[in-house]
């Protein structure tokens, strides 16, 4: 009987402490998954175009006091496309479009309020540029895909919006080989586990 009372007392104490532990969890700690969308402006030599970037990301953050360290990955695509005509003959067309972009990197941030994080990020990115050349007769049509390695840097603000949800706004700059770069401004919505 005495053992039963001790076990019941310990169980009651642990159940009472569980909500307090859940409330003490740092709002920027844990795995997260998010969707992003925004403005994309790729720049290839002698040309710029704008479009919409959209994608999904995953990562893990650890908050220690007012400092947050994290790793993240993202896959995105873009609607940015530019075409010019009359390149070699009348009626031909040369088009370049931004394709998928893969990113992996890290971020470091500082809390400016209990649920607001300012952060900077940097990492590796690999983008695809799709090119097509078409003629009025179809003879000599060409299609090419070029994968470009690069570095992405950026920064943003993230706001916890209760529970495990968050929103963010971010600017990032990517610099690729072959003198290609891009500027992006994105908004994101995600969940932390």
CSV table of C-alpha atoms in Angstrom, one decimal:
chain,number,residue,atom,x,y,z
A,1,UNK,CA,0.0,0.0,0.0
A,2,UNK,CA,2.8,2.3,0.9
A,3,UNK,CA,4.5,1.7,-2.5
A,4,UNK,CA,1.3,2.4,-4.3
A,5,UNK,CA,1.0,5.8,-2.6
A,6,UNK,CA,4.6,6.7,-3.4
A,7,UNK,CA,4.1,5.7,-7.1
A,8,UNK,CA,0.9,7.6,-7.3
A,9,UNK,CA,2.5,10.7,-5.7
A,10,UNK,CA,5.4,10.5,-8.2
A,11,UNK,CA,3.1,10.1,-11.1
A,12,UNK,CA,1.0,13.1,-10.0
A,13,UNK,CA,4.1,15.3,-9.6
A,14,UNK,CA,5.4,14.4,-13.0
A,15,UNK,CA,2.0,15.1,-14.7
A,16,UNK,CA,1.9,18.5,-12.9
A,17,UNK,CA,5.4,19.3,-14.1
A,18,UNK,CA,4.9,18.3,-17.7
A,19,UNK,CA,2.9,21.4,-18.8
A,20,UNK,CA,5.5,23.6,-17.1
A,21,UNK,CA,8.3,21.9,-19.1
A,22,UNK,CA,6.4,22.3,-22.4
A,23,UNK,CA,5.9,26.0,-21.7
A,24,UNK,CA,9.6,26.5,-20.9
A,25,UNK,CA,10.6,25.1,-24.4
A,26,UNK,CA,12.6,27.7,-26.4
A,27,UNK,CA,10.4,28.9,-29.3
A,28,UNK,CA,13.2,28.6,-31.8
A,29,UNK,CA,14.4,25.0,-31.0
A,30,UNK,CA,13.6,21.9,-33.0
A,31,UNK,CA,13.1,20.6,-36.5
A,32,UNK,CA,11.1,22.7,-38.9
A,33,UNK,CA,9.4,22.5,-42.3
A,34,UNK,CA,8.3,25.5,-44.3
A,35,UNK,CA,7.0,26.8,-47.6
A,36,UNK,CA,8.3,29.9,-49.3
A,37,UNK,CA,7.2,32.2,-52.1
A,38,UNK,CA,8.5,35.6,-53.3
A,39,UNK,CA,10.3,37.7,-55.9
A,40,UNK,CA,13.2,36.3,-57.9
A,41,UNK,CA,15.6,38.3,-60.1
A,42,UNK,CA,18.3,36.2,-61.8
A,43,UNK,CA,21.0,37.9,-63.8
A,44,UNK,CA,22.9,36.2,-66.5
A,45,UNK,CA,25.6,38.1,-68.5
A,46,UNK,CA,24.0,41.1,-70.3
A,47,UNK,CA,20.4,40.2,-69.2
A,48,UNK,CA,18.1,40.3,-66.2
A,49,UNK,CA,14.6,39.0,-65.7
A,50,UNK,CA,12.1,38.7,-62.8
A,51,UNK,CA,9.7,36.1,-61.7
A,52,UNK,CA,8.2,34.3,-58.8
A,53,UNK,CA,10.2,31.9,-56.6
A,54,UNK,CA,8.5,29.1,-54.7
A,55,UNK,CA,9.6,26.1,-52.8
A,56,UNK,CA,9.9,24.2,-49.5
A,57,UNK,CA,12.6,23.9,-46.8
A,58,UNK,CA,13.6,21.9,-43.8
A,59,UNK,CA,16.0,22.4,-41.0
A,60,UNK,CA,16.9,22.2,-37.3
A,61,UNK,CA,17.6,25.1,-34.9
A,62,UNK,CA,18.9,25.1,-31.4
A,63,UNK,CA,18.3,28.1,-29.1
A,64,UNK,CA,20.7,28.8,-26.2
A,65,UNK,CA,19.5,31.9,-24.4
A,66,UNK,CA,19.2,34.7,-26.9
A,67,UNK,CA,21.3,32.9,-29.6
A,68,UNK,CA,20.0,30.6,-32.2
A,69,UNK,CA,22.2,28.3,-34.4
A,70,UNK,CA,20.7,26.2,-37.2
A,71,UNK,CA,21.2,24.1,-40.3
A,72,UNK,CA,18.7,24.2,-43.3
A,73,UNK,CA,18.0,22.9,-46.7
A,74,UNK,CA,15.7,24.1,-49.5
A,75,UNK,CA,14.5,23.1,-52.9
A,76,UNK,CA,12.8,25.9,-55.0
A,77,UNK,CA,11.9,26.7,-58.6
A,78,UNK,CA,11.2,30.0,-60.4
A,79,UNK,CA,9.0,31.4,-63.2
A,80,UNK,CA,11.8,33.9,-64.3
A,81,UNK,CA,12.2,33.6,-68.1
A,82,UNK,CA,13.6,35.9,-70.8
A,83,UNK,CA,13.4,35.5,-74.6
A,84,UNK,CA,15.0,37.4,-77.5
A,85,UNK,CA,14.3,37.1,-81.2
A,86,UNK,CA,16.3,37.6,-84.3
A,87,UNK,CA,19.5,36.1,-82.9
A,88,UNK,CA,20.8,34.5,-86.1
A,89,UNK,CA,17.9,34.5,-88.6
A,90,UNK,CA,14.5,36.2,-88.9
A,91,UNK,CA,11.9,34.4,-86.7
A,92,UNK,CA,14.3,32.6,-84.4
A,93,UNK,CA,14.1,32.8,-80.6
A,94,UNK,CA,16.6,32.2,-77.8
A,95,UNK,CA,15.1,31.8,-74.3
A,96,UNK,CA,16.7,31.3,-70.9
A,97,UNK,CA,14.7,30.4,-67.8
A,98,UNK,CA,15.7,29.8,-64.2
A,99,UNK,CA,15.1,26.2,-63.1
A,100,UNK,CA,15.3,24.4,-59.8
A,101,UNK,CA,17.6,25.7,-57.1
A,102,UNK,CA,19.0,23.5,-54.3
A,103,UNK,CA,20.4,25.0,-51.1
A,104,UNK,CA,22.1,23.7,-47.9
A,105,UNK,CA,23.6,26.0,-45.3
A,106,UNK,CA,23.5,27.3,-41.8
A,107,UNK,CA,22.2,30.3,-39.9
A,108,UNK,CA,22.9,32.2,-36.8
A,109,UNK,CA,20.4,34.5,-35.1
A,110,UNK,CA,19.7,36.7,-32.1
A,111,UNK,CA,16.4,37.1,-30.3
A,112,UNK,CA,15.2,40.8,-30.3
A,113,UNK,CA,12.1,39.8,-28.4
A,114,UNK,CA,11.0,36.6,-26.8
A,115,UNK,CA,9.3,35.4,-30.0
A,116,UNK,CA,11.2,37.4,-32.7
A,117,UNK,CA,14.5,36.3,-34.3
A,118,UNK,CA,16.8,38.3,-36.5
A,119,UNK,CA,19.2,36.0,-38.4
A,120,UNK,CA,21.9,35.8,-41.1
A,121,UNK,CA,22.5,32.8,-43.3
A,122,UNK,CA,25.2,31.4,-45.7
A,123,UNK,CA,25.6,28.2,-47.6
A,124,UNK,CA,26.0,26.3,-50.9
A,125,UNK,CA,23.5,26.6,-53.7
A,126,UNK,CA,23.2,24.8,-57.1
A,127,UNK,CA,20.9,26.4,-59.7
A,128,UNK,CA,19.8,25.1,-63.1
A,129,UNK,CA,19.5,27.4,-66.1
A,130,UNK,CA,17.4,26.1,-69.0
A,131,UNK,CA,18.1,27.4,-72.5
A,132,UNK,CA,16.2,26.8,-75.8
A,133,UNK,CA,16.9,28.0,-79.3
A,134,UNK,CA,14.1,27.6,-81.9
A,135,UNK,CA,13.9,28.4,-85.6
A,136,UNK,CA,10.7,28.9,-87.7
A,137,UNK,CA,11.4,25.6,-89.6
A,138,UNK,CA,12.4,23.6,-86.5
A,139,UNK,CA,15.7,22.7,-88.1
A,140,UNK,CA,18.6,23.6,-85.7
A,141,UNK,CA,16.4,23.7,-82.6
A,142,UNK,CA,18.5,23.3,-79.4
A,143,UNK,CA,17.8,22.7,-75.7
A,144,UNK,CA,20.5,22.9,-73.0
A,145,UNK,CA,20.5,22.7,-69.2
A,146,UNK,CA,23.4,24.1,-67.2
A,147,UNK,CA,23.9,23.4,-63.5
A,148,UNK,CA,25.8,26.2,-61.7
A,149,UNK,CA,27.4,26.0,-58.3
A,150,UNK,CA,27.4,29.0,-56.0
A,151,UNK,CA,27.2,30.6,-52.6
A,152,UNK,CA,24.1,32.1,-51.0
A,153,UNK,CA,24.1,34.7,-48.2
A,154,UNK,CA,21.2,36.5,-46.7
A,155,UNK,CA,19.3,37.6,-43.7
A,156,UNK,CA,15.8,37.9,-42.3
A,157,UNK,CA,13.3,38.1,-39.5
A,158,UNK,CA,11.3,35.2,-38.1
A,159,UNK,CA,8.3,35.5,-35.8
A,160,UNK,CA,6.8,32.7,-33.7
A,161,UNK,CA,3.0,33.0,-34.0
A,162,UNK,CA,1.9,30.7,-31.2
A,163,UNK,CA,2.2,27.0,-30.7
A,164,UNK,CA,4.7,25.6,-33.3
A,165,UNK,CA,3.9,27.9,-36.2
A,166,UNK,CA,6.1,30.8,-37.5
A,167,UNK,CA,6.3,33.3,-40.3
A,168,UNK,CA,9.4,34.9,-41.8
A,169,UNK,CA,10.6,37.4,-44.3
A,170,UNK,CA,14.0,37.1,-45.9
A,171,UNK,CA,16.4,38.6,-48.4
A,172,UNK,CA,19.1,36.5,-50.1
A,173,UNK,CA,21.8,36.9,-52.7
A,174,UNK,CA,23.3,34.0,-54.6
A,175,UNK,CA,26.5,34.2,-56.7
A,176,UNK,CA,27.1,31.4,-59.1
A,177,UNK,CA,29.9,30.4,-61.5
A,178,UNK,CA,29.8,31.8,-65.1
A,179,UNK,CA,29.0,35.3,-63.9
A,180,UNK,CA,25.4,34.4,-62.9
A,181,UNK,CA,23.8,35.8,-59.8
A,182,UNK,CA,20.3,36.4,-58.3
A,183,UNK,CA,18.5,38.5,-55.8
A,184,UNK,CA,15.4,37.1,-54.0
A,185,UNK,CA,12.9,38.5,-51.4
A,186,UNK,CA,10.8,35.7,-49.9
A,187,UNK,CA,8.1,35.2,-47.3
A,188,UNK,CA,7.7,31.9,-45.5
A,189,UNK,CA,5.3,30.0,-43.3
A,190,UNK,CA,6.3,26.9,-41.3
A,191,UNK,CA,5.9,24.6,-38.3
A,192,UNK,CA,8.5,23.6,-35.7
A,193,UNK,CA,8.4,20.1,-34.1
